[in-house]
PDB file of C-alpha atoms in Angstrom:
ATOM      1  CA  UNK A  21       4.183  30.523   2.180  1.00  0.00           C
ATOM      2  CA  UNK A  22       1.065  31.647   1.913  1.00  0.00           C
ATOM      3  CA  UNK A  23       2.081  33.982  -0.806  1.00  0.00           C
ATOM      4  CA  UNK A  24       4.691  31.860  -2.788  1.00  0.00           C
ATOM      5  CA  UNK A  25       1.452  28.940  -3.144  1.00  0.00           C
ATOM      6  CA  UNK A  26      -0.447  31.860  -4.318  1.00  0.00           C
ATOM      7  CA  UNK A  27       2.368  33.132  -6.979  1.00  0.00           C
ATOM      8  CA  UNK A  28       2.601  29.136  -7.864  1.00  0.00           C
ATOM      9  CA  UNK A  29      -1.112  28.935  -9.205  1.00  0.00           C
ATOM     10  CA  UNK A  30      -0.800  31.966 -11.570  1.00  0.00           C
ATOM     11  CA  UNK A  31       0.278  31.613 -14.813  1.00  0.00           C
ATOM     12  CA  UNK A  32       3.937  31.001 -15.912  1.00  0.00           C
ATOM     13  CA  UNK A  33       4.586  33.708 -18.070  1.00  0.00           C
ATOM     14  CA  UNK A  34       3.861  36.214 -15.210  1.00  0.00           C
ATOM     15  CA  UNK A  35       6.229  34.527 -12.415  1.00  0.00           C
ATOM     16  CA  UNK A  36       8.627  34.650 -14.860  1.00  0.00           C
ATOM     17  CA  UNK A  37       8.256  38.328 -15.593  1.00  0.00           C
ATOM     18  CA  UNK A  38       8.595  38.879 -11.446  1.00  0.00           C
ATOM     19  CA  UNK A  39      11.666  36.907 -11.417  1.00  0.00           C
ATOM     20  CA  UNK A  40      13.436  38.771 -14.466  1.00  0.00           C
ATOM     21  CA  UNK A  41      11.913  41.991 -13.156  1.00  0.00           C
ATOM     22  CA  UNK A  42      13.830  41.370  -9.909  1.00  0.00           C
ATOM     23  CA  UNK A  43      16.766  40.607 -11.493  1.00  0.00           C
ATOM     24  CA  UNK A  44      16.674  43.774 -13.329  1.00  0.00           C
ATOM     25  CA  UNK A  45      15.846  45.558  -9.637  1.00  0.00           C
ATOM     26  CA  UNK A  46      18.515  44.063  -7.710  1.00  0.00           C
ATOM     27  CA  UNK A  47      21.043  44.586 -10.633  1.00  0.00           C
ATOM     28  CA  UNK A  48      19.666  48.707 -10.762  1.00  0.00           C
ATOM     29  CA  UNK A  49      20.596  48.657  -7.088  1.00  0.00           C
ATOM     30  CA  UNK A  50      23.734  46.823  -7.161  1.00  0.00           C
ATOM     31  CA  UNK A  51      24.760  49.423  -9.403  1.00  0.00           C
ATOM     32  CA  UNK A  52      23.789  52.544  -7.177  1.00  0.00           C
ATOM     33  CA  UNK A  53      25.232  50.576  -4.062  1.00  0.00           C
ATOM     34  CA  UNK A  54      29.046  50.500  -5.183  1.00  0.00           C
ATOM     35  CA  UNK A  55      31.369  47.668  -5.472  1.00  0.00           C
ATOM     36  CA  UNK A  56      31.967  47.783  -1.908  1.00  0.00           C
ATOM     37  CA  UNK A  57      28.091  45.451  -1.071  1.00  0.00           C
ATOM     38  CA  UNK A  58      27.441  42.145  -3.181  1.00  0.00           C
ATOM     39  CA  UNK A  59      24.398  41.338  -4.389  1.00  0.00           C
ATOM     40  CA  UNK A  60      25.452  37.807  -5.999  1.00  0.00           C
ATOM     41  CA  UNK A  61      23.371  35.709  -2.928  1.00  0.00           C
ATOM     42  CA  UNK A  62      20.362  37.934  -3.606  1.00  0.00           C
ATOM     43  CA  UNK A  63      20.064  36.988  -6.787  1.00  0.00           C
ATOM     44  CA  UNK A  64      19.103  33.451  -5.741  1.00  0.00           C
ATOM     45  CA  UNK A  65      15.520  34.691  -4.884  1.00  0.00           C
ATOM     46  CA  UNK A  66      14.156  35.662  -8.147  1.00  0.00           C
ATOM     47  CA  UNK A  67      15.604  31.800  -9.300  1.00  0.00           C
ATOM     48  CA  UNK A  68      14.358  30.310  -6.527  1.00  0.00           C
ATOM     49  CA  UNK A  69      10.847  32.294  -7.492  1.00  0.00           C
ATOM     50  CA  UNK A  70      10.902  30.683 -10.707  1.00  0.00           C
ATOM     51  CA  UNK A  71      12.161  27.303  -9.869  1.00  0.00           C
ATOM     52  CA  UNK A  72       9.376  26.683  -7.307  1.00  0.00           C
ATOM     53  CA  UNK A  73       6.870  28.399  -9.093  1.00  0.00           C
ATOM     54  CA  UNK A  74       7.593  26.939 -12.314  1.00  0.00           C
ATOM     55  CA  UNK A  75      10.353  24.904 -13.521  1.00  0.00           C
ATOM     56  CA  UNK A  76      13.679  24.149 -13.984  1.00  0.00           C
ATOM     57  CA  UNK A  77      14.307  25.922 -17.169  1.00  0.00           C
ATOM     58  CA  UNK A  78      12.435  29.049 -15.904  1.00  0.00           C
ATOM     59  CA  UNK A  79      14.849  28.873 -13.171  1.00  0.00           C
ATOM     60  CA  UNK A  80      17.510  28.256 -16.058  1.00  0.00           C
ATOM     61  CA  UNK A  81      16.454  31.134 -18.020  1.00  0.00           C
ATOM     62  CA  UNK A  82      16.269  33.862 -15.152  1.00  0.00           C
ATOM     63  CA  UNK A  83      20.034  32.165 -14.127  1.00  0.00           C
ATOM     64  CA  UNK A  84      21.241  33.614 -17.373  1.00  0.00           C
ATOM     65  CA  UNK A  85      19.461  37.009 -16.853  1.00  0.00           C
ATOM     66  CA  UNK A  86      21.305  36.852 -13.590  1.00  0.00           C
ATOM     67  CA  UNK A  87      25.058  36.264 -14.700  1.00  0.00           C
ATOM     68  CA  UNK A  88      24.107  38.997 -17.476  1.00  0.00           C
ATOM     69  CA  UNK A  89      23.343  41.849 -14.760  1.00  0.00           C
ATOM     70  CA  UNK A  90      26.067  40.883 -12.499  1.00  0.00           C
ATOM     71  CA  UNK A  91      28.616  41.048 -15.786  1.00  0.00           C
ATOM     72  CA  UNK A  92      27.329  44.454 -16.430  1.00  0.00           C
ATOM     73  CA  UNK A  93      27.462  45.776 -13.083  1.00  0.00           C
ATOM     74  CA  UNK A  94      30.811  44.653 -12.418  1.00  0.00           C
ATOM     75  CA  UNK A  95      31.985  46.369 -15.855  1.00  0.00           C
ATOM     76  CA  UNK A  96      30.185  49.700 -14.797  1.00  0.00           C
ATOM     77  CA  UNK A  97      32.112  49.424 -11.770  1.00  0.00           C
ATOM     78  CA  UNK A  98      35.339  51.490 -11.240  1.00  0.00           C
ATOM     79  CA  UNK A  99      36.935  48.594 -10.197  1.00  0.00           C
ATOM     80  CA  UNK A 100      36.311  46.337 -12.620  1.00  0.00           C
ATOM     81  CA  UNK A 101      39.132  43.845 -13.494  1.00  0.00           C
ATOM     82  CA  UNK A 102      41.034  44.673 -16.517  1.00  0.00           C
ATOM     83  CA  UNK A 103      41.680  41.304 -17.179  1.00  0.00           C
ATOM     84  CA  UNK A 104      38.236  39.345 -19.321  1.00  0.00           C
ATOM     85  CA  UNK A 105      39.433  35.650 -18.018  1.00  0.00           C
ATOM     86  CA  UNK A 106      38.571  37.493 -14.390  1.00  0.00           C
ATOM     87  CA  UNK A 107      35.390  38.280 -15.730  1.00  0.00           C
ATOM     88  CA  UNK A 108      34.439  34.626 -17.631  1.00  0.00           C
ATOM     89  CA  UNK A 109      35.184  32.905 -14.259  1.00  0.00           C
ATOM     90  CA  UNK A 110      33.484  35.262 -12.147  1.00  0.00           C
ATOM     91  CA  UNK A 111      30.253  34.850 -14.618  1.00  0.00           C
ATOM     92  CA  UNK A 112      30.972  30.763 -14.709  1.00  0.00           C
ATOM     93  CA  UNK A 113      30.952  30.761 -11.178  1.00  0.00           C
ATOM     94  CA  UNK A 114      28.037  32.479 -10.430  1.00  0.00           C
ATOM     95  CA  UNK A 115      26.415  30.595 -12.925  1.00  0.00           C
ATOM     96  CA  UNK A 116      27.097  27.343 -11.754  1.00  0.00           C
ATOM     97  CA  UNK A 117      25.888  27.979  -8.535  1.00  0.00           C
ATOM     98  CA  UNK A 118      22.857  29.905  -9.858  1.00  0.00           C
ATOM     99  CA  UNK A 119      21.804  26.572 -12.117  1.00  0.00           C
ATOM    100  CA  UNK A 120      22.896  24.273  -8.975  1.00  0.00           C
ATOM    101  CA  UNK A 121      20.173  26.142  -6.755  1.00  0.00           C
ATOM    102  CA  UNK A 122      17.362  26.274  -9.192  1.00  0.00           C
ATOM    103  CA  UNK A 123      17.704  22.622 -10.386  1.00  0.00           C
ATOM    104  CA  UNK A 124      17.382  21.703  -6.854  1.00  0.00           C
ATOM    105  CA  UNK A 125      14.698  23.711  -5.836  1.00  0.00           C
ATOM    106  CA  UNK A 126      12.978  22.565  -8.554  1.00  0.00           C
ATOM    107  CA  UNK A 127      13.371  18.852  -8.563  1.00  0.00           C
ATOM    108  CA  UNK A 128      12.278  19.192  -4.677  1.00  0.00           C
ATOM    109  CA  UNK A 129       8.820  20.987  -5.440  1.00  0.00           C
ATOM    110  CA  UNK A 130       8.452  18.027  -8.135  1.00  0.00           C
ATOM    111  CA  UNK A 131       9.443  15.697  -5.127  1.00  0.00           C
ATOM    112  CA  UNK A 132       6.639  17.223  -3.027  1.00  0.00           C
ATOM    113  CA  UNK A 133       3.792  17.675  -5.637  1.00  0.00           C
ATOM    114  CA  UNK A 134       4.201  13.804  -6.182  1.00  0.00           C
ATOM    115  CA  UNK A 135       4.098  13.307  -2.663  1.00  0.00           C
ATOM    116  CA  UNK A 136       0.932  15.229  -2.329  1.00  0.00           C
ATOM    117  CA  UNK A 137      -0.675  13.532  -4.823  1.00  0.00           C
ATOM    118  CA  UNK A 138       0.164   9.817  -4.009  1.00  0.00           C
ATOM    119  CA  UNK A 139      -1.188  11.136  -0.140  1.00  0.00           C
ATOM    120  CA  UNK A 140      -4.451  11.956  -1.783  1.00  0.00           C
ATOM    121  CA  UNK A 141      -4.474   9.101  -4.206  1.00  0.00           C
ATOM    122  CA  UNK A 142      -5.314   5.327  -3.406  1.00  0.00           C
ATOM    123  CA  UNK A 143      -2.100   3.474  -4.918  1.00  0.00           C
ATOM    124  CA  UNK A 144      -4.074   0.170  -6.210  1.00  0.00           C
ATOM    125  CA  UNK A 145      -6.871   2.494  -8.415  1.00  0.00           C
ATOM    126  CA  UNK A 146      -5.087   5.326  -9.233  1.00  0.00           C
ATOM    127  CA  UNK A 147      -8.189   7.084  -8.115  1.00  0.00           C
ATOM    128  CA  UNK A 148      -9.109   9.898  -5.643  1.00  0.00           C
ATOM    129  CA  UNK A 149      -8.764   8.071  -1.652  1.00  0.00           C
ATOM    130  CA  UNK A 150     -11.042   9.073   1.168  1.00  0.00           C
ATOM    131  CA  UNK A 151      -9.649  11.578   2.081  1.00  0.00           C
ATOM    132  CA  UNK A 152      -9.314  13.927  -1.224  1.00  0.00           C
ATOM    133  CA  UNK A 153     -13.173  12.928  -1.788  1.00  0.00           C
ATOM    134  CA  UNK A 154     -13.851  14.441   1.220  1.00  0.00           C
ATOM    135  CA  UNK A 155     -12.442  17.488   0.337  1.00  0.00           C
ATOM    136  CA  UNK A 156     -13.390  17.725  -2.702  1.00  0.00           C
ATOM    137  CA  UNK A 157     -16.832  17.351  -1.315  1.00  0.00           C
ATOM    138  CA  UNK A 158     -16.198  19.869   0.931  1.00  0.00           C
ATOM    139  CA  UNK A 159     -15.273  22.748  -1.283  1.00  0.00           C
ATOM    140  CA  UNK A 160     -18.682  21.440  -3.114  1.00  0.00           C
ATOM    141  CA  UNK A 161     -21.158  21.800  -0.582  1.00  0.00           C
ATOM    142  CA  UNK A 162     -19.771  24.808   0.364  1.00  0.00           C
ATOM    143  CA  UNK A 163     -19.769  26.382  -2.823  1.00  0.00           C
ATOM    144  CA  UNK A 164     -23.181  24.942  -3.169  1.00  0.00           C
ATOM    145  CA  UNK A 165     -24.427  27.151  -0.294  1.00  0.00           C
ATOM    146  CA  UNK A 166     -22.941  30.109  -0.859  1.00  0.00           C
ATOM    147  CA  UNK A 167     -23.783  30.420  -4.598  1.00  0.00           C
ATOM    148  CA  UNK A 168     -27.593  27.660  -4.178  1.00  0.00           C
ATOM    149  CA  UNK A 169     -26.077  25.272  -6.515  1.00  0.00           C
ATOM    150  CA  UNK A 170     -27.098  21.483  -6.401  1.00  0.00           C
ATOM    151  CA  UNK A 171     -25.013  18.158  -6.234  1.00  0.00           C
ATOM    152  CA  UNK A 172     -24.604  14.990  -6.306  1.00  0.00           C
ATOM    153  CA  UNK A 173     -23.009  12.570  -3.974  1.00  0.00           C
ATOM    154  CA  UNK A 174     -23.314   8.471  -4.652  1.00  0.00           C
ATOM    155  CA  UNK A 175     -22.076   5.739  -2.593  1.00  0.00           C
ATOM    156  CA  UNK A 176     -21.140   2.397  -4.806  1.00  0.00           C
ATOM    157  CA  UNK A 177     -20.278  -0.793  -3.070  1.00  0.00           C
ATOM    158  CA  UNK A 178     -19.183  -3.929  -5.359  1.00  0.00           C
ATOM    159  CA  UNK A 179     -21.516  -6.914  -4.702  1.00  0.00           C
ATOM    160  CA  UNK A 180     -20.047 -10.357  -3.767  1.00  0.00           C
ATOM    161  CA  UNK A 181     -16.600  -9.439  -4.683  1.00  0.00           C
ATOM    162  CA  UNK A 182     -15.612 -11.415  -1.782  1.00  0.00           C
ATOM    163  CA  UNK A 183     -16.688 -14.800  -3.740  1.00  0.00           C
ATOM    164  CA  UNK A 184     -13.992 -13.454  -6.206  1.00  0.00           C
ATOM    165  CA  UNK A 185     -11.486 -12.755  -3.159  1.00  0.00           C
ATOM    166  CA  UNK A 186     -12.363 -16.657  -2.127  1.00  0.00           C
ATOM    167  CA  UNK A 187     -12.712 -18.360  -5.631  1.00  0.00           C
ATOM    168  CA  UNK A 188      -9.747 -16.317  -7.646  1.00  0.00           C
ATOM    169  CA  UNK A 189      -7.600 -14.515  -4.928  1.00  0.00           C
ATOM    170  CA  UNK A 190      -6.638 -11.484  -4.113  1.00  0.00           C
ATOM    171  CA  UNK A 191      -4.377 -10.762  -7.092  1.00  0.00           C
ATOM    172  CA  UNK A 192      -7.663 -11.382  -9.192  1.00  0.00           C
ATOM    173  CA  UNK A 193      -9.337  -9.137  -6.787  1.00  0.00           C
ATOM    174  CA  UNK A 194      -7.085  -6.187  -7.523  1.00  0.00           C
ATOM    175  CA  UNK A 195      -7.694  -6.472 -10.980  1.00  0.00           C
ATOM    176  CA  UNK A 196     -11.285  -6.483 -10.814  1.00  0.00           C
ATOM    177  CA  UNK A 197     -10.743  -3.344  -8.405  1.00  0.00           C
ATOM    178  CA  UNK A 198      -8.253  -1.483 -11.233  1.00  0.00           C
ATOM    179  CA  UNK A 199     -11.305  -2.656 -14.117  1.00  0.00           C
ATOM    180  CA  UNK A 200     -14.350  -1.231 -11.901  1.00  0.00           C
ATOM    181  CA  UNK A 201     -12.359   2.047 -11.209  1.00  0.00           C
ATOM    182  CA  UNK A 202     -11.646   2.058 -15.079  1.00  0.00           C
ATOM    183  CA  UNK A 203     -14.886   1.565 -15.946  1.00  0.00           C
ATOM    184  CA  UNK A 204     -16.390   4.671 -13.575  1.00  0.00           C
ATOM    185  CA  UNK A 205     -13.892   7.010 -14.314  1.00  0.00           C
ATOM    186  CA  UNK A 206     -14.357   6.683 -18.086  1.00  0.00           C
ATOM    187  CA  UNK A 207     -18.611   7.166 -17.473  1.00  0.00           C
ATOM    188  CA  UNK A 208     -18.191  10.660 -15.918  1.00  0.00           C
ATOM    189  CA  UNK A 209     -16.849  14.014 -16.172  1.00  0.00           C
ATOM    190  CA  UNK A 210     -13.555  15.581 -15.875  1.00  0.00           C
ATOM    191  CA  UNK A 211     -15.313  17.508 -13.307  1.00  0.00           C
ATOM    192  CA  UNK A 212     -16.940  14.861 -11.348  1.00  0.00           C
ATOM    193  CA  UNK A 213     -14.670  12.900  -8.616  1.00  0.00           C
ATOM    194  CA  UNK A 214     -14.267   9.216  -8.645  1.00  0.00           C
ATOM    195  CA  UNK A 215     -12.510   8.158  -5.279  1.00  0.00           C
ATOM    196  CA  UNK A 216     -12.185   4.569  -3.571  1.00  0.00           C
ATOM    197  CA  UNK A 217     -12.879   4.417  -0.179  1.00  0.00           C
ATOM    198  CA  UNK A 218     -11.876   1.578   1.046  1.00  0.00           C
ATOM    199  CA  UNK A 219     -12.606  -2.046   0.512  1.00  0.00           C
ATOM    200  CA  UNK A 220     -14.540  -2.354  -2.343  1.00  0.00           C
ATOM    201  CA  UNK A 221     -16.579   0.634  -2.394  1.00  0.00           C
ATOM    202  CA  UNK A 222     -16.345   3.686  -4.251  1.00  0.00           C
ATOM    203  CA  UNK A 223     -17.902   7.385  -4.194  1.00  0.00           C
ATOM    204  CA  UNK A 224     -18.659   9.546  -6.724  1.00  0.00           C
ATOM    205  CA  UNK A 225     -19.096  13.502  -6.557  1.00  0.00           C
ATOM    206  CA  UNK A 226     -21.270  14.893  -9.606  1.00  0.00           C
ATOM    207  CA  UNK A 227     -21.033  18.870  -9.391  1.00  0.00           C
ATOM    208  CA  UNK A 228     -24.427  21.080 -10.585  1.00  0.00           C
ATOM    209  CA  UNK A 229     -26.105  17.551 -10.888  1.00  0.00           C
ATOM    210  CA  UNK A 230     -29.588  16.749  -9.354  1.00  0.00           C
ATOM    211  CA  UNK A 231     -31.773  14.168  -8.748  1.00  0.00           C
ATOM    212  CA  UNK A 232     -32.475  13.043 -12.438  1.00  0.00           C
ATOM    213  CA  UNK A 233     -29.136  13.793 -14.471  1.00  0.00           C
ATOM    214  CA  UNK A 234     -27.781  11.784 -11.963  1.00  0.00           C
ATOM    215  CA  UNK A 235     -29.854   8.912 -12.147  1.00  0.00           C
ATOM    216  CA  UNK A 236     -28.466   9.132 -15.897  1.00  0.00           C
ATOM    217  CA  UNK A 237     -25.289   9.093 -15.355  1.00  0.00           C
ATOM    218  CA  UNK A 238     -25.695   6.153 -12.216  1.00  0.00           C
ATOM    219  CA  UNK A 239     -27.276   4.119 -14.465  1.00  0.00           C
ATOM    220  CA  UNK A 240     -24.817   4.131 -17.315  1.00  0.00           C
ATOM    221  CA  UNK A 241     -22.161   3.782 -14.082  1.00  0.00           C
ATOM    222  CA  UNK A 242     -23.768   0.388 -13.193  1.00  0.00           C
ATOM    223  CA  UNK A 243     -24.456  -1.188 -16.962  1.00  0.00           C
ATOM    224  CA  UNK A 244     -20.868   0.033 -17.472  1.00  0.00           C
ATOM    225  CA  UNK A 245     -20.324  -1.564 -14.618  1.00  0.00           C
ATOM    226  CA  UNK A 246     -21.990  -5.090 -15.461  1.00  0.00           C
ATOM    227  CA  UNK A 247     -21.038  -5.474 -18.646  1.00  0.00           C
ATOM    228  CA  UNK A 248     -17.068  -5.506 -18.606  1.00  0.00           C
ATOM    229  CA  UNK A 249     -17.801  -7.786 -14.848  1.00  0.00           C
ATOM    230  CA  UNK A 250     -20.073 -10.286 -17.780  1.00  0.00           C
ATOM    231  CA  UNK A 251     -17.205 -10.156 -20.191  1.00  0.00           C
ATOM    232  CA  UNK A 252     -14.638 -11.160 -17.533  1.00  0.00           C
ATOM    233  CA  UNK A 253     -16.779 -13.886 -16.130  1.00  0.00           C
ATOM    234  CA  UNK A 254     -16.820 -11.825 -12.211  1.00  0.00           C
ATOM    235  CA  UNK A 255     -19.953 -12.996  -9.966  1.00  0.00           C
ATOM    236  CA  UNK A 256     -20.091  -9.230  -8.931  1.00  0.00           C
ATOM    237  CA  UNK A 257     -22.745  -6.289  -9.460  1.00  0.00           C
ATOM    238  CA  UNK A 258     -22.863  -2.998  -7.895  1.00  0.00           C
ATOM    239  CA  UNK A 259     -25.151  -1.188  -5.410  1.00  0.00           C
ATOM    240  CA  UNK A 260     -25.418   2.700  -5.284  1.00  0.00           C
ATOM    241  CA  UNK A 261     -27.012   4.888  -2.936  1.00  0.00           C
ATOM    242  CA  UNK A 262     -27.194   8.378  -4.054  1.00  0.00           C
ATOM    243  CA  UNK A 263     -27.912  11.982  -2.728  1.00  0.00           C
ATOM    244  CA  UNK A 264     -28.874  14.817  -4.170  1.00  0.00           C
ATOM    245  CA  UNK A 265     -28.657  18.094  -2.626  1.00  0.00           C
ATOM    246  CA  UNK A 266     -29.875  21.598  -3.390  1.00  0.00           C
ATOM    247  CA  UNK A 267     -28.572  24.589  -0.291  1.00  0.00           C
ATOM    248  CA  UNK A 268     -28.030  21.901   1.954  1.00  0.00           C
ATOM    249  CA  UNK A 269     -27.581  22.076   6.149  1.00  0.00           C
ATOM    250  CA  UNK A 270     -26.278  18.847   6.345  1.00  0.00           C
ATOM    251  CA  UNK A 271     -22.396  18.328   6.579  1.00  0.00           C
ATOM    252  CA  UNK A 272     -20.434  15.805   3.935  1.00  0.00           C
ATOM    253  CA  UNK A 273     -20.288  12.975   7.052  1.00  0.00           C
ATOM    254  CA  UNK A 274     -23.966  12.816   6.965  1.00  0.00           C
ATOM    255  CA  UNK A 275     -24.898  13.420   3.583  1.00  0.00           C
ATOM    256  CA  UNK A 276     -22.814  10.032   2.689  1.00  0.00           C
ATOM    257  CA  UNK A 277     -24.044   8.831   5.866  1.00  0.00           C
ATOM    258  CA  UNK A 278     -27.475   8.677   4.345  1.00  0.00           C
ATOM    259  CA  UNK A 279     -25.736   7.614   0.807  1.00  0.00           C
ATOM    260  CA  UNK A 280     -24.517   4.506   2.762  1.00  0.00           C
ATOM    261  CA  UNK A 281     -28.264   3.905   4.439  1.00  0.00           C
ATOM    262  CA  UNK A 282     -29.283   3.750   0.684  1.00  0.00           C
ATOM    263  CA  UNK A 283     -26.995   1.808  -1.248  1.00  0.00           C
ATOM    264  CA  UNK A 284     -27.273  -0.853   2.175  1.00  0.00           C
ATOM    265  CA  UNK A 285     -31.508  -1.091   1.789  1.00  0.00           C
ATOM    266  CA  UNK A 286     -30.062  -1.367  -2.223  1.00  0.00           C
ATOM    267  CA  UNK A 287     -28.602  -4.450  -0.763  1.00  0.00           C
ATOM    268  CA  UNK A 288     -30.939  -5.884   1.493  1.00  0.00           C
ATOM    269  CA  UNK A 289     -33.474  -5.481  -1.060  1.00  0.00           C
ATOM    270  CA  UNK A 290     -31.565  -8.278  -3.876  1.00  0.00           C
ATOM    271  CA  UNK A 291     -28.269  -5.997  -4.612  1.00  0.00           C
ATOM    272  CA  UNK A 292     -27.669  -4.852  -8.146  1.00  0.00           C
ATOM    273  CA  UNK A 293     -29.422  -2.021  -7.850  1.00  0.00           C
ATOM    274  CA  UNK A 294     -29.763   2.354  -7.486  1.00  0.00           C
ATOM    275  CA  UNK A 295     -31.696   4.448  -4.788  1.00  0.00           C
ATOM    276  CA  UNK A 296     -31.570   8.203  -4.993  1.00  0.00           C
ATOM    277  CA  UNK A 297     -32.739  10.612  -2.746  1.00  0.00           C
ATOM    278  CA  UNK A 298     -32.851  14.194  -2.111  1.00  0.00           C
ATOM    279  CA  UNK A 299     -31.976  16.356   0.860  1.00  0.00           C
ATOM    280  CA  UNK A 300     -32.524  20.050   0.956  1.00  0.00           C
TER     281      UNK A 300
END
């Protein structure tokens, strides 16, 4: 499976070329082995490879190539069927089986990818969930330790969100959370990770971002949230605790705890603010 996962990360043209190369190789071996040994089943390997790593259309193309290869070998065989209808029947049968297998594998891969995404996505907001955020933070931490980079982790909590649920109901609270999620996402970079880690709490991972640049981003985010909540008449503000790390020795859990501690310090100090710290 590790080899298949590696191939899945390659360019589709590379996987397609490999699959067609396997079809050609199977055709050569089939011809050399003679008519006593059937090779049609082995053609499922390149078809499955194309279906799983590229998709249904690629599997269809490789299926057609396999049928052509099998038909060519059959025609060169000394026991080649004399009537053309037999060759057509065999080709159609092979093609039907190959297409069904390829389409089924491609659909299975799409379903597996969809389940994988859903398992790491908050269903309400569409943001990453706590597990996905932790995995992204672990990768960034490992990169920073290896190459000496810098990154920032921020914990953001909505102030007085409970009042929205109490006064307007949970459906309105869900609208607030989705709107806040959209506002945060719209004010960070594509390389940044935004997650809903639970309830009305969010987390941000800003790669290659030190304290001062992170402060600019966080003020922009808080400003956007203030504007959108005021526009909708929601009595909600945001408190943020942030930790910028350079070649850190702490774990992700420890960094998140420091961010949460600073977030709670903001809340104790009157809410609606940003508090930052730097860890070596």
